[in-house]
Amino acid sequence: MNIFHSEKLFPMIKKQVYLETYGCQMNVADSEVVLSIMSDTGFGITHDAASADVIFVNTCSVRDNAEQRVRQRISMLKNYKRENPGVLIGVLGCMAERLRTELIDKGNVVDLVVGPDEYRRLPELVESAFSGQRGIAVKLSRVENYDDIMPLRTEGINAWISVMRGCDKFCTFCVVPFTRGRERSRSLKSVVEEVKRLSERGFKEITLLGQNVNSYQDGEFDFADLITRVSVVDRSIRVRFMTPHPQDMSDALIQTIAGNENICKNIHLPVQSGSNRILQLMNRTYSIEHYLGLVEKIRNAIPGVTLSTDIIAGFPTESEDDHQQTLDVIHNVGYDGAFMFKYSPRENTKSWEMGDDIPDEVKVQRLNEIIDLQQTISLRRNQAHIGTTLEILVERESAKSNDEWMGRSDTNKVTVFPKENARVGEIVRAKIHNCNSATLFGTLVSEPEAMSEYRLAVNS
Ligand code: 5AD
Ligand code: SF4
């Protein structure tokens, strides 16, 4: 029976969809699009897998360990399906795109394999699967951007807004251009509309998302135009963005961040390696000198800005000297935080063909050195805040204590403090008295204290 009809005839017995998400924030945003599509076509959404008729797993392919985690989950679902043969299992996202029929062929568990550009077809594919026809839809599109779909979000503080999809950069280690296809941007108008609606619903922070977010382009409008227009919708909403590419970090964008109080003073700027030879092999399209020049320009234009980065240890042919150059860059920039990875060869990428010649124990050792150095620097950067006062957006209860809140400064410093009278969604002032490399600890202060105090501390 057609689901559209079944919904009308038996409104009480909607089929229930359960979805779990792996990987990056783009996947989180995509999952909200998927739930919106399913709910608009008459499905119920459940947070309890045991009561679901359809289980979707939205997957990540960026590194092998991300895929292994999903494979383990799929094999657990195999046992579940043996006891509940009526349940449909769908694999969505990057692994669906990369592995395609392999997922359906292996083990008789998966009923649907749907790539990131085919989510509009999900209701139709689910319907066919319920009548016994397994489905695969993995065409990549040059235009699909789900511009007209309002993602189904749970109420909260921070909303993720995907503003562009895909990537044309083709870093040689990366599967994203293959699993998510070519770059395409949503219209500026629809993004601004979405922000207005989020403001009406009481969201306090939005993060503009894209694999390569600062290559956003809608006709004559670039990313600096987009973020400017977004930031004026509601000045009480904090605006963040992820992930920019150093090559597209324009002067106009830097000035826009500097000139708008509610655009957060925190930039994630993936460097990947400190060696020009490796950067070239990675096809990162900048030299380390250019990157360091950019960091200087950003710091001069935006006092107190915090910087974070991504780093890969053990790229093919990486020598001890290349590795030292990476440590030098970490030291010279003084990042506030970093995501640090061991190189993971991905089939069909250019670097796959270069071989994976760095032994695992060397990769692990280099990665540990990178992590140790970064932790020391993160701690030092955090210690510079002790005695200062920060404006914190209260997000939720601290993971470690239900007497404390956790929130973040606009510079993205995670801060924990006693609840007192503060409420989730409020911006409060916290005086910092202690820290570790990941978290600041503070107490609430009622007297407004100057933000510049902290900015001076960080720059010194
Ligand atoms: N191996 C290790 N790390 C990778 N990343 C992307 N592809 C790989 C890979 N094959 C990292 C990069 C990127 C982040 C999202 O994931 O650092 O910036
Ligand atoms: Fe992957 Fe490079 Fe594109 Fe980032 S910019 S998604 S690392 S290809």
XYZ file of N, CA and C and ligand atoms in Angstrom, residues 62 166-178 180 183 210-213 243-246 248 270 272 282-284 310 312, ligand 2:
104
model
N 35.509 9.168 5.729
C 36.696 10.006 5.606
C 37.973 9.273 6.003
N 29.421 19.514 -1.277
C 30.458 19.008 -2.167
C 31.763 19.769 -2.040
N 32.749 19.338 -2.830
C 34.057 19.976 -2.772
C 34.771 19.779 -4.106
N 35.379 20.890 -4.608
C 36.136 20.818 -5.863
C 37.636 20.882 -5.629
N 38.073 20.800 -4.379
C 39.488 21.030 -4.098
C 40.352 19.801 -4.403
N 39.805 18.619 -4.282
C 40.551 17.389 -4.573
C 41.899 17.321 -3.858
N 41.888 17.509 -2.553
C 43.083 17.179 -1.784
C 43.324 15.692 -2.035
N 44.594 15.316 -2.210
C 44.830 13.964 -2.745
C 44.480 12.848 -1.750
N 44.350 13.191 -0.443
C 44.046 12.159 0.554
C 42.546 11.978 0.774
N 41.712 12.796 0.151
C 40.342 12.954 0.642
C 39.287 12.330 -0.269
N 38.350 11.609 0.333
C 37.278 10.966 -0.451
C 36.106 11.906 -0.725
N 36.051 13.037 -0.016
C 34.842 13.865 -0.095
C 34.437 14.256 -1.522
N 35.382 14.679 -2.373
C 34.953 15.029 -3.739
C 34.289 13.847 -4.456
N 34.630 12.620 -4.047
C 34.035 11.443 -4.698
C 32.716 11.032 -4.048
N 30.727 13.130 -2.169
C 29.753 14.218 -2.088
C 29.692 15.072 -3.346
N 31.052 21.063 -5.968
C 30.563 22.160 -5.131
C 29.310 22.794 -5.703
N 29.822 23.938 5.373
C 30.124 23.476 4.029
C 31.471 22.802 4.074
N 31.690 21.844 3.206
C 32.968 21.137 3.187
C 34.099 22.131 2.927
N 33.714 23.200 2.224
C 34.680 24.189 1.824
C 33.914 25.506 1.844
N 33.498 25.896 3.030
C 32.383 26.834 3.179
C 32.669 28.192 2.558
N 33.726 24.428 7.241
C 35.138 24.575 7.450
C 35.704 25.403 6.304
N 36.444 26.463 6.606
C 37.032 27.239 5.519
C 38.313 26.596 4.987
N 38.640 26.894 3.745
C 39.916 26.464 3.166
C 40.841 27.684 3.154
N 42.107 27.512 3.549
C 43.012 28.671 3.599
C 43.078 29.433 2.266
N 40.817 30.156 0.175
C 39.668 31.021 -0.100
C 39.373 32.002 1.031
N 42.315 24.530 8.598
C 43.110 23.295 8.481
C 44.430 23.520 7.749
N 46.984 20.847 7.766
C 47.279 19.461 7.358
C 48.736 19.073 7.533
N 49.853 16.815 -1.253
C 48.450 16.762 -0.814
C 47.538 17.597 -1.719
N 48.137 18.381 -2.614
C 47.384 19.323 -3.458
C 46.612 20.342 -2.623
N 47.278 20.862 -1.585
C 46.591 21.822 -0.727
C 46.594 23.242 -1.314
N 43.370 21.260 11.476
C 43.412 19.806 11.262
C 44.821 19.439 10.819
N 47.386 15.996 9.624
C 47.514 14.576 9.286
C 48.963 14.154 9.508
Fe 38.499 17.012 1.430
Fe 40.281 18.910 0.776
Fe 37.695 19.184 0.051
Fe 38.393 19.418 2.652
S 39.053 20.797 0.961
S 36.651 18.229 1.812
S 40.070 17.916 2.820
S 39.121 17.605 -0.677
